[in-house]
Amino acid sequence: AIIGTIHTGETCGEVSLLSARPHSATAMAVSDIEVAELPRRDLEDLIRRRPDIGVIIYRNLAVGLGDKLLRSGEWKRDQERSEAESVLP
């Protein structure tokens, strides 16, 4: 099942990056894309050397996660509405 779409400039895998937990989903591209990977160790090294950049990265990740949370709530409501409409006469 498709649970979301990632657009240019957006991130995926941030929960795993921040929490060191396994990924909860698999991302698949439907067209050619360019991907940048940021391993947790590299992020931690960068933050140690440049805490000012770390603040910006964490803020951007928080905003992105907030946006995804809002979209997932909208998606869930749309799914529930669609299911309810499908059982109505």
PDB file of C-alpha atoms in Angstrom:
ATOM      1  CA  ALA A   1       0.000   0.000   0.000  1.00  0.00           C
ATOM      2  CA  ILE A   2       1.178   3.507  -0.730  1.00  0.00           C
ATOM      3  CA  ILE A   3       1.261   5.473   2.509  1.00  0.00           C
ATOM      4  CA  GLY A   4       2.673   8.705   1.170  1.00  0.00           C
ATOM      5  CA  THR A   5       4.569  10.580  -1.486  1.00  0.00           C
ATOM      6  CA  ILE A   6       7.904  12.298  -1.018  1.00  0.00           C
ATOM      7  CA  HIS A   7       8.474  15.440  -3.052  1.00  0.00           C
ATOM      8  CA  THR A   8      11.625  17.280  -4.114  1.00  0.00           C
ATOM      9  CA  GLY A   9      13.541  18.539  -1.100  1.00  0.00           C
ATOM     10  CA  GLU A  10      11.683  16.358   1.398  1.00  0.00           C
ATOM     11  CA  THR A  11      13.245  13.683   3.550  1.00  0.00           C
ATOM     12  CA  CYS A  12      12.439  10.138   4.530  1.00  0.00           C
ATOM     13  CA  GLY A  13      13.897   7.955   7.236  1.00  0.00           C
ATOM     14  CA  GLU A  14      14.269  10.785   9.703  1.00  0.00           C
ATOM     15  CA  VAL A  15      12.699   8.876  12.596  1.00  0.00           C
ATOM     16  CA  SER A  16      15.316   6.151  12.227  1.00  0.00           C
ATOM     17  CA  LEU A  17      18.060   8.746  11.889  1.00  0.00           C
ATOM     18  CA  LEU A  18      17.015  10.524  15.068  1.00  0.00           C
ATOM     19  CA  SER A  19      16.066   7.517  17.188  1.00  0.00           C
ATOM     20  CA  ALA A  20      18.478   4.822  15.937  1.00  0.00           C
ATOM     21  CA  ARG A  21      15.459   2.531  15.445  1.00  0.00           C
ATOM     22  CA  PRO A  22      14.948   0.363  12.370  1.00  0.00           C
ATOM     23  CA  HIS A  23      13.062   1.888   9.449  1.00  0.00           C
ATOM     24  CA  SER A  24       9.305   1.370   9.714  1.00  0.00           C
ATOM     25  CA  ALA A  25       8.647   1.459   5.961  1.00  0.00           C
ATOM     26  CA  THR A  26      10.323   0.996   2.604  1.00  0.00           C
ATOM     27  CA  ALA A  27      10.624   3.826   0.093  1.00  0.00           C
ATOM     28  CA  MET A  28      10.353   3.044  -3.606  1.00  0.00           C
ATOM     29  CA  ALA A  29      10.869   5.482  -6.471  1.00  0.00           C
ATOM     30  CA  VAL A  30       8.411   5.540  -9.359  1.00  0.00           C
ATOM     31  CA  SER A  31      10.839   7.525 -11.546  1.00  0.00           C
ATOM     32  CA  ASP A  32      14.541   8.355 -11.701  1.00  0.00           C
ATOM     33  CA  ILE A  33      15.673  10.295  -8.637  1.00  0.00           C
ATOM     34  CA  GLU A  34      18.783  11.611  -6.940  1.00  0.00           C
ATOM     35  CA  VAL A  35      19.209  10.681  -3.294  1.00  0.00           C
ATOM     36  CA  ALA A  36      21.522  12.015  -0.618  1.00  0.00           C
ATOM     37  CA  GLU A  37      22.234   9.727   2.315  1.00  0.00           C
ATOM     38  CA  LEU A  38      23.219  11.002   5.751  1.00  0.00           C
ATOM     39  CA  PRO A  39      24.346   8.182   8.046  1.00  0.00           C
ATOM     40  CA  ARG A  40      23.704   8.748  11.753  1.00  0.00           C
ATOM     41  CA  ARG A  41      27.431   8.708  12.557  1.00  0.00           C
ATOM     42  CA  ASP A  42      28.086  11.446   9.988  1.00  0.00           C
ATOM     43  CA  LEU A  43      25.272  13.567  11.423  1.00  0.00           C
ATOM     44  CA  GLU A  44      26.659  13.162  14.936  1.00  0.00           C
ATOM     45  CA  ASP A  45      30.170  14.114  13.754  1.00  0.00           C
ATOM     46  CA  LEU A  46      28.823  17.179  11.948  1.00  0.00           C
ATOM     47  CA  ILE A  47      26.893  18.305  15.030  1.00  0.00           C
ATOM     48  CA  ARG A  48      29.974  17.947  17.229  1.00  0.00           C
ATOM     49  CA  ARG A  49      32.028  20.063  14.840  1.00  0.00           C
ATOM     50  CA  ARG A  50      29.309  22.549  13.851  1.00  0.00           C
ATOM     51  CA  PRO A  51      26.512  22.764  16.417  1.00  0.00           C
ATOM     52  CA  ASP A  52      25.117  25.796  14.562  1.00  0.00           C
ATOM     53  CA  ILE A  53      24.462  23.605  11.528  1.00  0.00           C
ATOM     54  CA  GLY A  54      23.056  20.882  13.790  1.00  0.00           C
ATOM     55  CA  VAL A  55      20.405  23.299  15.064  1.00  0.00           C
ATOM     56  CA  ILE A  56      19.347  24.076  11.493  1.00  0.00           C
ATOM     57  CA  ILE A  57      19.226  20.395  10.525  1.00  0.00           C
ATOM     58  CA  TYR A  58      17.174  19.433  13.582  1.00  0.00           C
ATOM     59  CA  ARG A  59      14.787  22.350  13.036  1.00  0.00           C
ATOM     60  CA  ASN A  60      14.271  21.358   9.396  1.00  0.00           C
ATOM     61  CA  LEU A  61      13.701  17.725  10.379  1.00  0.00           C
ATOM     62  CA  ALA A  62      11.163  18.792  13.019  1.00  0.00           C
ATOM     63  CA  VAL A  63       9.261  20.962  10.537  1.00  0.00           C
ATOM     64  CA  GLY A  64       9.279  18.149   7.971  1.00  0.00           C
ATOM     65  CA  LEU A  65       8.035  15.611  10.508  1.00  0.00           C
ATOM     66  CA  GLY A  66       5.292  18.006  11.589  1.00  0.00           C
ATOM     67  CA  ASP A  67       4.174  18.451   7.982  1.00  0.00           C
ATOM     68  CA  LYS A  68       4.124  14.684   7.458  1.00  0.00           C
ATOM     69  CA  LEU A  69       2.110  14.198  10.638  1.00  0.00           C
ATOM     70  CA  LEU A  70      -0.489  16.702   9.450  1.00  0.00           C
ATOM     71  CA  ARG A  71      -0.676  15.051   6.019  1.00  0.00           C
ATOM     72  CA  SER A  72      -1.002  11.581   7.542  1.00  0.00           C
ATOM     73  CA  GLY A  73      -3.958  12.780   9.623  1.00  0.00           C
ATOM     74  CA  GLU A  74      -5.604  14.164   6.489  1.00  0.00           C
ATOM     75  CA  TRP A  75      -4.888  10.921   4.596  1.00  0.00           C
ATOM     76  CA  LYS A  76      -6.413   8.831   7.400  1.00  0.00           C
ATOM     77  CA  ARG A  77      -9.563  10.983   7.465  1.00  0.00           C
ATOM     78  CA  ASP A  78      -9.874  10.680   3.669  1.00  0.00           C
ATOM     79  CA  GLN A  79      -9.518   6.881   3.896  1.00  0.00           C
ATOM     80  CA  GLU A  80     -12.136   6.642   6.655  1.00  0.00           C
ATOM     81  CA  ARG A  81     -14.526   8.872   4.691  1.00  0.00           C
ATOM     82  CA  SER A  82     -14.024   6.764   1.568  1.00  0.00           C
ATOM     83  CA  GLU A  83     -14.664   3.540   3.496  1.00  0.00           C
ATOM     84  CA  ALA A  84     -17.807   4.988   5.076  1.00  0.00           C
ATOM     85  CA  GLU A  85     -19.120   6.136   1.693  1.00  0.00           C
ATOM     86  CA  SER A  86     -18.506   2.703   0.177  1.00  0.00           C
ATOM     87  CA  VAL A  87     -20.846   1.008   2.673  1.00  0.00           C
ATOM     88  CA  LEU A  88     -23.631   3.578   2.430  1.00  0.00           C
ATOM     89  CA  PRO A  89     -26.581   2.715   0.155  1.00  0.00           C
TER      90      PRO A  89
END
